[in-house]
Coordinates of N, CA and C and ligand atoms in Angstrom, one line a residue:
M26 N -5.4 -7.1 -17.6 CA -5.6 -6.4 -17.0 C -4.8 -4.9 -16.6
V27 N -5.4 -4.2 -16.0 CA -5.0 -2.7 -15.6 C -5.2 -1.9 -14.3
I28 N -4.2 -1.5 -14.1 CA -3.5 -1.2 -12.6 C -3.8 0.6 -12.4
G29 N -4.6 1.0 -11.9 CA -4.4 2.5 -11.4 C -3.5 3.0 -10.3
V30 N -2.6 3.9 -10.2 CA -1.5 3.9 -10.1 C -1.7 5.6 -9.0
L31 N -1.8 6.2 -8.2 CA -2.7 7.3 -7.3 C -1.2 7.8 -7.3
A32 N -1.4 9.0 -8.3 CA 0.4 9.9 -8.6 C -0.1 11.0 -8.1
L33 N -0.2 11.7 -7.0 CA 0.0 12.6 -6.3 C 0.8 13.2 -5.5
Q34 N 1.3 11.9 -5.2 CA 2.9 12.6 -4.7 C 3.7 11.0 -4.0
G35 N 4.8 11.1 -4.4 CA 5.8 10.1 -3.3 C 5.9 8.7 -4.9
A36 N 6.2 7.7 -4.4 CA 7.4 6.9 -5.2 C 5.9 6.0 -6.0
F37 N 5.3 6.6 -6.5 CA 4.5 5.9 -7.8 C 4.6 5.5 -9.2
I38 N 6.3 6.1 -9.5 CA 6.9 5.9 -10.5 C 7.3 4.4 -10.5
E39 N 8.1 4.0 -9.4 CA 8.6 2.7 -9.0 C 7.4 1.5 -9.1
H40 N 6.6 1.9 -8.6 CA 5.2 1.1 -8.7 C 4.7 0.5 -9.8
E41 N 5.0 1.4 -10.9 CA 4.5 1.5 -12.5 C 5.8 0.8 -13.0
N42 N 7.1 1.1 -13.0 CA 8.1 0.5 -13.0 C 8.1 -1.0 -13.0
T43 N 7.6 -1.2 -12.4 CA 7.9 -2.7 -11.7 C 6.4 -3.5 -12.1
L44 N 5.3 -2.8 -12.4 CA 4.2 -3.3 -13.2 C 4.8 -4.0 -14.5
N45 N 5.8 -2.5 -15.4 CA 5.6 -2.7 -16.9 C 6.6 -4.5 -16.7
K46 N 7.3 -4.7 -15.6 CA 8.6 -5.7 -16.1 C 7.6 -6.6 -15.5
L47 N 6.4 -6.4 -15.2 CA 5.2 -8.1 -14.8 C 4.7 -7.7 -16.3
D48 N 4.6 -7.0 -17.4 CA 3.9 -6.9 -18.1 C 2.6 -6.4 -17.3
I49 N 2.2 -5.6 -17.2 CA 1.1 -5.1 -16.7 C 0.8 -4.0 -16.8
D50 N -0.1 -3.3 -17.7 CA -0.9 -2.0 -18.0 C -1.2 -1.4 -16.6
C51 N -0.4 -0.5 -16.9 CA -1.2 0.6 -15.7 C -1.5 2.3 -16.0
F52 N -1.7 2.7 -15.5 CA -1.4 4.3 -15.3 C -2.3 5.5 -14.5
E53 N -1.5 6.4 -14.8 CA -2.1 6.9 -13.6 C -2.6 7.7 -12.6
I54 N -3.4 8.2 -11.7 CA -4.5 8.7 -10.8 C -4.2 10.2 -10.5
R55 N -4.6 11.3 -11.3 CA -4.3 12.5 -10.6 C -5.5 13.2 -10.4
K56 N -6.8 12.6 -10.9 CA -8.2 14.0 -11.2 C -9.0 12.5 -11.2
C57 N -9.8 13.4 -11.3 CA -11.5 13.1 -10.8 C -12.2 12.1 -12.4
S58 N -11.7 12.7 -13.5 CA -11.7 12.0 -14.6 C -10.9 10.4 -14.8
D59 N -9.9 10.5 -14.0 CA -9.3 8.9 -14.1 C -10.2 7.9 -13.4
I60 N -10.6 8.3 -12.9 CA -11.1 7.1 -11.8 C -12.5 6.5 -12.3
E61 N -12.9 7.1 -13.1 CA -14.2 6.6 -14.3 C -13.5 5.8 -14.7
R62 N -12.2 5.9 -15.3 CA -11.6 4.5 -15.6 C -12.2 3.2 -15.7
D63 N -12.0 2.5 -16.6 CA -12.1 0.9 -16.4 C -10.8 0.3 -15.8
Y64 N -10.4 -0.2 -14.4 CA -9.5 -0.6 -13.9 C -9.5 -1.7 -12.9
D65 N -8.6 -2.7 -12.6 CA -8.8 -3.9 -12.2 C -8.3 -3.6 -10.7
G66 N -7.6 -2.6 -10.4 CA -6.6 -3.1 -8.9 C -6.0 -1.5 -9.2
L67 N -5.9 -1.4 -7.6 CA -5.7 0.4 -7.3 C -4.5 -0.1 -6.5
I68 N -3.1 0.5 -6.5 CA -2.0 1.2 -6.0 C -2.2 2.0 -5.3
L69 N -1.6 2.2 -3.8 CA -1.9 3.8 -2.8 C -0.2 4.2 -2.8
P70 N 1.2 4.3 -3.5 CA 2.3 4.3 -3.4 C 2.4 4.7 -1.6
G71 N 4.0 4.3 -1.3 CA 4.3 4.9 -0.5 C 4.9 6.8 -0.7
G72 N 5.1 7.7 -0.1 CA 5.2 8.8 -0.1 C 4.8 9.9 1.5
E73 N 4.6 10.8 1.8 CA 3.9 10.9 2.9 C 2.7 11.4 3.2
S74 N 2.2 10.7 4.2 CA 0.6 10.5 4.2 C -0.4 11.7 4.5
T75 N 0.5 12.6 5.2 CA -0.4 13.8 5.6 C -0.1 14.8 4.1
V76 N 0.6 15.0 3.5 CA 0.9 15.5 2.5 C -0.1 14.9 1.1
M77 N -0.2 13.6 1.1 CA -0.8 12.8 0.4 C -2.8 12.9 0.7
G78 N -2.9 13.0 2.5 CA -4.1 13.2 2.5 C -4.7 14.8 2.0
K79 N -3.8 15.4 2.3 CA -4.1 16.8 1.8 C -4.5 17.0 0.5
L80 N -3.7 16.2 -0.1 CA -3.9 16.6 -1.9 C -5.2 15.7 -2.5
L81 N -5.5 15.0 -1.9 CA -6.5 13.8 -2.0 C -8.1 14.6 -2.1
R82 N -7.7 15.7 -1.0 CA -9.5 16.0 -0.7 C -9.0 17.1 -1.5
E83 N -7.9 18.3 -1.6 CA -8.3 19.3 -2.7 C -8.3 19.1 -3.5
S84 N -7.9 17.6 -4.6 CA -8.2 17.2 -5.7 C -9.9 16.5 -6.2
G85 N -11.0 16.3 -4.8 CA -12.0 15.7 -5.2 C -11.6 14.6 -5.1
L86 N -10.5 13.5 -5.3 CA -10.2 12.1 -5.0 C -10.6 11.2 -4.0
F87 N -10.8 12.0 -2.7 CA -11.0 11.7 -1.5 C -12.6 10.2 -2.2
K88 N -13.4 11.0 -1.9 CA -14.2 10.3 -1.9 C -15.3 9.8 -2.7
P89 N -14.5 9.3 -4.3 CA -14.6 8.9 -5.1 C -13.7 7.3 -5.0
L90 N -12.8 7.8 -4.5 CA -11.8 6.6 -4.4 C -12.1 5.8 -2.8
K91 N -12.3 6.6 -2.3 CA -13.0 5.1 -0.6 C -13.7 4.8 -1.2
D92 N -14.8 5.3 -2.3 CA -16.3 4.6 -2.7 C -15.6 3.5 -3.5
K93 N -14.7 3.6 -4.2 CA -13.8 2.8 -5.1 C -13.6 1.4 -4.3
I94 N -13.2 1.8 -2.9 CA -11.7 0.8 -1.9 C -13.4 0.2 -1.3
Q95 N -14.4 0.3 -1.2 CA -15.4 0.0 -0.4 C -16.6 -0.5 -1.1
A96 N -16.1 -0.5 -2.7 CA -17.2 -1.4 -3.2 C -15.9 -2.8 -3.5
C97 N -14.8 -2.8 -2.7 CA -13.9 -4.4 -3.1 C -13.5 -3.9 -4.7
I98 N -13.1 -2.7 -4.7 CA -11.7 -2.9 -5.7 C -10.5 -3.5 -5.0
P99 N -9.4 -4.5 -5.7 CA -8.4 -4.9 -5.0 C -7.0 -3.5 -4.8
V100 N -6.6 -3.1 -3.8 CA -6.2 -2.2 -3.6 C -4.5 -2.6 -2.4
M101 N -3.7 -2.6 -3.0 CA -2.3 -2.4 -2.5 C -1.5 -1.2 -1.5
G102 N -1.6 -1.2 -1.0 CA -1.2 0.4 -0.1 C 0.9 0.0 0.9
T103 N 1.0 0.8 0.3 CA 2.8 0.5 0.6 C 3.1 1.5 1.4
C104 N 3.9 1.6 2.6 CA 4.1 2.6 3.6 C 3.0 3.8 3.9
A105 N 3.1 4.8 2.9 CA 2.0 6.0 3.2 C 1.1 5.8 2.5
G106 N 1.2 4.4 1.8 CA 0.0 4.3 1.5 C -1.1 3.0 2.3
L107 N -0.7 2.3 3.1 CA -0.7 1.8 4.1 C -1.6 2.7 5.1
I108 N -0.9 3.4 5.5 CA -1.7 4.7 6.8 C -2.4 5.4 6.0
L109 N -2.7 5.4 4.6 CA -4.3 6.1 3.7 C -5.1 5.0 4.3
L110 N -5.1 3.8 4.2 CA -5.9 3.0 4.2 C -6.8 2.2 5.8
A111 N -5.5 2.9 6.4 CA -5.5 2.4 8.1 C -6.6 3.3 8.7
S112 N -7.7 1.8 9.8 CA -8.6 2.5 10.4 C -8.1 3.6 11.6
E113 N -7.0 3.8 12.1 CA -6.6 3.9 13.2 C -5.5 4.4 13.0
I114 N -4.7 5.6 13.5 CA -3.1 6.2 13.4 C -2.9 6.5 14.5
A115 N -2.4 5.6 15.3 CA -1.6 5.7 16.7 C -1.1 7.4 16.9
D116 N -1.7 7.6 17.8 CA -1.5 9.0 18.8 C -2.8 10.1 17.3
S117 N -3.2 9.3 17.2 CA -3.6 10.9 15.8 C -4.8 10.5 16.2
D118 N -5.8 11.6 15.6 CA -6.9 11.7 15.7 C -7.6 11.2 14.0
T119 N -6.0 11.8 13.1 CA -6.3 11.4 11.3 C -6.7 10.4 11.1
V120 N -7.7 9.9 10.1 CA -7.9 8.6 9.7 C -8.1 9.4 8.1
H121 N -7.4 8.1 7.3 CA -7.8 8.9 5.6 C -9.0 8.1 4.9
F122 N -9.0 7.2 4.8 CA -9.6 6.2 3.9 C -10.3 5.3 5.3
G123 N -9.3 4.3 6.3 CA -10.5 4.2 7.3 C -10.6 3.0 6.7
T124 N -10.3 2.2 5.9 CA -11.5 1.2 5.4 C -10.2 -0.4 6.2
L125 N -9.1 -0.5 6.4 CA -8.4 -1.4 6.7 C -8.5 -0.9 8.1
P126 N -8.8 -2.4 8.7 CA -9.1 -2.2 10.7 C -8.1 -2.7 11.3
V127 N -6.9 -1.5 11.1 CA -5.4 -2.1 11.7 C -5.4 -0.6 12.3
T128 N -4.5 -1.0 13.3 CA -3.7 0.8 14.0 C -2.1 1.0 13.5
V129 N -2.0 1.8 13.0 CA -1.1 1.8 12.3 C 0.3 3.1 12.9
K130 N 1.4 2.8 13.5 CA 2.2 3.4 14.3 C 3.0 4.3 12.7
R131 N 3.3 5.5 12.7 CA 3.5 6.4 11.6 C 4.8 6.6 12.2
N132 N 6.4 6.6 11.1 CA 7.3 6.6 11.4 C 8.4 6.0 13.0
A133 N 7.7 4.2 12.7 CA 7.7 3.7 13.8 C 8.8 3.7 14.3
Y134 N 10.4 3.8 13.6 CA 11.0 3.0 14.4 C 11.8 4.1 14.6
G135 N 11.9 5.1 14.8 CA 12.6 6.2 14.8 C 13.3 6.9 13.9
R136 N 14.4 7.5 15.0 CA 15.2 8.4 13.7 C 16.5 7.6 13.3
Q137 N 17.1 7.1 14.5 CA 18.1 5.9 14.0 C 18.0 5.5 12.9
L138 N 16.5 4.5 13.2 CA 16.4 3.2 12.2 C 15.5 3.7 11.2
G139 N 15.1 5.2 10.9 CA 14.4 5.8 9.7 C 13.8 4.9 8.7
S140 N 15.3 4.6 8.4 CA 15.6 3.8 7.0 C 16.5 2.1 7.1
F141 N 15.8 1.3 6.6 CA 16.6 -0.3 6.6 C 16.3 -0.9 5.6
Y142 N 17.2 -1.8 5.3 CA 16.9 -2.8 4.5 C 17.4 -3.8 5.3
T143 N 15.5 -5.5 5.3 CA 16.1 -6.2 5.6 C 15.7 -7.4 3.9
E144 N 15.4 -8.8 4.7 CA 14.9 -9.9 4.3 C 14.4 -10.3 5.2
S145 N 12.9 -10.9 5.2 CA 12.5 -11.4 6.0 C 11.1 -12.3 4.8
N146 N 10.4 -13.1 5.8 CA 9.4 -14.4 5.6 C 8.0 -13.2 5.0
F147 N 7.5 -14.1 3.9 CA 6.5 -13.1 3.8 C 5.5 -14.3 3.1
D148 N 4.2 -14.3 4.1 CA 3.6 -15.0 3.9 C 3.0 -15.6 2.1
D149 N 3.0 -17.1 1.8 CA 2.8 -17.3 1.0 C 3.8 -17.0 -0.1
I150 N 4.5 -16.6 -0.1 CA 5.4 -15.6 -0.6 C 7.3 -16.3 -1.0
G151 N 7.8 -16.3 0.5 CA 8.9 -17.1 0.9 C 9.7 -15.9 1.7
V152 N 11.1 -15.8 1.5 CA 11.8 -14.5 1.9 C 12.0 -13.5 0.8
V153 N 11.7 -12.1 0.6 CA 11.6 -11.3 0.4 C 12.9 -10.4 0.6
P154 N 13.0 -9.1 -0.1 CA 13.8 -8.0 0.4 C 12.9 -6.8 0.8
M155 N 13.5 -6.1 1.6 CA 12.2 -5.2 2.1 C 13.0 -4.0 2.5
K156 N 12.3 -2.9 1.9 CA 13.1 -1.3 2.0 C 12.1 -0.5 3.3
F157 N 12.8 -0.8 4.0 CA 11.6 0.7 4.9 C 12.4 1.9 4.8
I158 N 11.7 3.0 4.2 CA 11.8 3.8 4.1 C 10.8 5.2 5.6
R159 N 11.5 5.8 6.9 CA 10.6 6.3 7.7 C 9.2 5.5 7.9
A160 N 9.5 4.1 7.9 CA 8.4 3.5 7.8 C 7.3 3.4 9.0
P161 N 6.2 3.0 8.7 CA 4.9 2.6 9.9 C 5.3 0.8 10.2
Y162 N 4.7 0.6 11.2 CA 4.4 -0.9 11.5 C 2.9 -0.6 12.0
I163 N 2.4 -2.4 12.1 CA 0.8 -2.2 12.4 C 0.8 -2.4 13.3
Q164 N 0.1 -1.9 15.1 CA 0.8 -2.0 16.0 C -0.6 -3.1 16.6
S165 N -2.0 -3.0 15.7 CA -3.1 -4.2 16.0 C -3.8 -4.2 15.3
V166 N -4.1 -5.3 14.7 CA -5.0 -5.7 13.8 C -6.7 -6.1 14.9
K167 N -7.7 -6.5 13.6 CA -8.9 -6.2 14.1 C -9.0 -7.9 13.5
D168 N -10.7 -8.1 14.4 CA -11.0 -9.5 13.5 C -11.2 -9.5 12.1
G169 N -10.7 -10.6 11.6 CA -10.3 -10.9 9.7 C -9.0 -10.6 8.8
V170 N -8.1 -9.6 9.7 CA -7.4 -9.4 9.2 C -6.1 -10.3 9.3
K171 N -5.6 -10.8 8.1 CA -4.6 -11.8 7.9 C -3.4 -11.1 7.7
I172 N -2.3 -11.7 9.2 CA -0.6 -11.5 8.8 C -0.1 -11.5 8.0
L173 N 0.4 -11.2 7.1 CA 1.2 -11.7 5.9 C 2.8 -11.9 6.7
A174 N 3.7 -10.4 7.9 CA 5.0 -10.5 7.1 C 5.0 -9.9 8.3
V175 N 6.0 -10.6 9.3 CA 6.3 -9.7 10.8 C 7.6 -9.8 10.8
V176 N 8.3 -8.4 11.4 CA 10.1 -8.3 11.2 C 10.0 -7.9 12.6
E177 N 10.8 -8.2 13.4 CA 11.8 -7.7 14.8 C 10.3 -7.8 15.5
N178 N 9.3 -8.7 15.2 CA 8.1 -8.9 16.5 C 7.0 -7.8 16.1
H179 N 7.5 -7.2 15.0 CA 6.1 -5.8 14.3 C 5.4 -6.4 13.1
I180 N 4.4 -5.7 13.0 CA 3.5 -6.8 11.5 C 3.7 -5.8 10.6
I181 N 3.8 -6.1 9.6 CA 4.2 -5.2 8.6 C 3.8 -5.3 7.3
A182 N 3.0 -6.3 7.0 CA 2.1 -6.3 6.4 C 0.9 -7.6 6.0
V183 N 0.2 -7.2 6.0 CA -1.6 -8.0 5.8 C -2.0 -7.7 5.4
R184 N -3.3 -8.5 5.3 CA -4.2 -8.6 4.1 C -5.4 -8.5 4.5
Y185 N -6.8 -7.8 4.5 CA -8.4 -8.0 4.5 C -9.4 -8.1 3.5
Q186 N -9.7 -8.5 3.0 CA -10.6 -8.4 1.8 C -10.2 -8.7 0.8
N187 N -10.4 -7.2 0.2 CA -9.6 -6.7 -0.8 C -8.3 -5.9 -0.9
Q188 N -8.0 -5.9 0.0 CA -6.9 -4.4 0.5 C -5.9 -5.3 1.2
L189 N -4.7 -5.2 0.4 CA -3.1 -5.4 0.9 C -2.2 -4.2 1.5
G190 N -1.7 -4.1 2.9 CA -1.5 -3.0 3.0 C 0.3 -3.5 3.6
I191 N 1.5 -3.2 3.5 CA 2.0 -3.7 3.3 C 3.6 -1.7 4.3
A192 N 4.0 -2.1 4.7 CA 4.9 -1.3 5.4 C 6.2 -0.4 4.9
Y193 N 6.6 -1.2 3.8 CA 7.6 -1.1 4.0 C 7.3 -1.1 2.2
H194 N 9.0 -1.0 1.4 CA 8.7 -0.5 -0.2 C 8.9 -1.6 -1.3
P195 N 8.0 -2.6 -1.6 CA 8.6 -3.6 -2.3 C 8.7 -3.2 -4.0
E196 N 8.4 -1.8 -3.8 CA 8.6 -1.4 -5.3 C 10.3 -1.5 -5.6
L197 N 10.6 -0.5 -4.2 CA 12.0 -0.2 -4.0 C 12.8 -1.4 -4.7
T198 N 12.9 -2.6 -4.6 CA 13.7 -3.7 -4.6 C 13.6 -3.9 -6.0
D199 N 14.5 -5.5 -5.8 CA 14.5 -6.3 -7.5 C 13.7 -7.1 -7.5
S200 N 12.9 -7.8 -6.4 CA 11.2 -8.6 -6.5 C 10.4 -8.0 -7.0
L201 N 10.0 -8.7 -7.4 CA 8.7 -8.7 -8.2 C 7.1 -9.5 -7.6
A202 N 8.4 -10.4 -6.0 CA 6.9 -11.0 -5.5 C 5.9 -10.5 -4.4
V203 N 6.2 -9.0 -4.6 CA 4.9 -8.8 -3.5 C 3.6 -8.4 -4.7
H204 N 3.9 -7.6 -6.0 CA 3.6 -7.3 -6.9 C 2.5 -8.4 -7.7
R205 N 3.3 -9.6 -7.9 CA 2.9 -10.5 -8.3 C 1.5 -11.0 -7.5
Y206 N 2.2 -11.1 -6.5 CA 1.0 -11.2 -5.0 C -0.2 -10.6 -5.0
F207 N 0.2 -9.6 -5.4 CA -1.4 -8.2 -5.8 C -1.9 -8.9 -6.6
I208 N -1.2 -9.4 -8.2 CA -1.9 -9.4 -9.7 C -2.8 -11.0 -9.3
N209 N -2.1 -11.8 -8.2 CA -3.1 -13.0 -8.1 C -3.5 -12.6 -7.3
M210 N -3.9 -11.5 -6.4 CA -4.9 -11.2 -5.7 C -6.0 -10.6 -6.5
I211 N -6.1 -10.0 -7.5 CA -6.9 -9.2 -8.4 C -7.3 -10.9 -9.5
K212 N -6.6 -11.3 -9.7 CA -7.2 -12.1 -10.9 C -8.2 -13.4 -9.5
G213 N -8.1 -13.0 -8.1 CA -8.7 -14.4 -7.6 C -8.4 -15.2 -7.4
T214 N -7.0 -15.5 -7.6 CA -6.7 -17.0 -7.2 C -5.7 -16.8 -6.3
D215 N -5.0 -16.0 -5.8 CA -4.4 -15.9 -4.6 C -3.1 -17.4 -4.3
E216 N -2.5 -17.5 -5.5 CA -1.5 -19.0 -5.8 C -0.9 -18.0 -6.2
I217 N 0.5 -18.8 -5.9 CA 1.6 -18.1 -6.6 C 3.1 -18.6 -7.4
Ligands
LIG26 N1 6.4 8.4 7.2 C1 5.3 8.4 6.5 C2 4.5 8.5 6.6 O1 4.2 8.9 7.6 C3 5.4 7.2 5.3 C4 7.0 6.9 5.0 C5 6.9 6.3 3.2 O2 5.8 6.1 2.7 N2 7.9 6.2 3.1 O3 3.5 9.3 5.9

């Protein structure tokens, strides 16, 4: 199994480190020729969605990556990566890939709670550590979206078909469980 990690900006190295711990091969996607390689899954890391959106368009990666996601490659978007996937961003006309039918609220926790750590239940996995950094939450979901985790009454992880959207940074915690979940999604088993 090989996973491509979008490496234009943000916390991509931390995802690579987590995959290395799980003995999963990965490579960085930076330019169009990288997209043509053979791989089984895709990770969109956290960072700054406006910057990533701009770099995606400038680099020519936007359309081929969107095509890949629409062609059902398993994809995990964390934090800004979730924002890239969302079909709607609250109080904004901007949409990036727009393939995940949810509305996200950016920087949803305000300045005071911009960054925080908690431990909470993740469906099918159990309690996992969660690191939030200027995180979004998911304000609403459309039909067919499975809610995987809720923290303080806000949806923070969902699954829709080939897409896994997570509002926090699993790659910045010691737990490998969410990446393992994604790997099982790629294998098409869903077993943890
Ligand atoms: N606040 C960032 C955004 O809106 C997301 C933060 C993150 O990825 N840690 O894109």
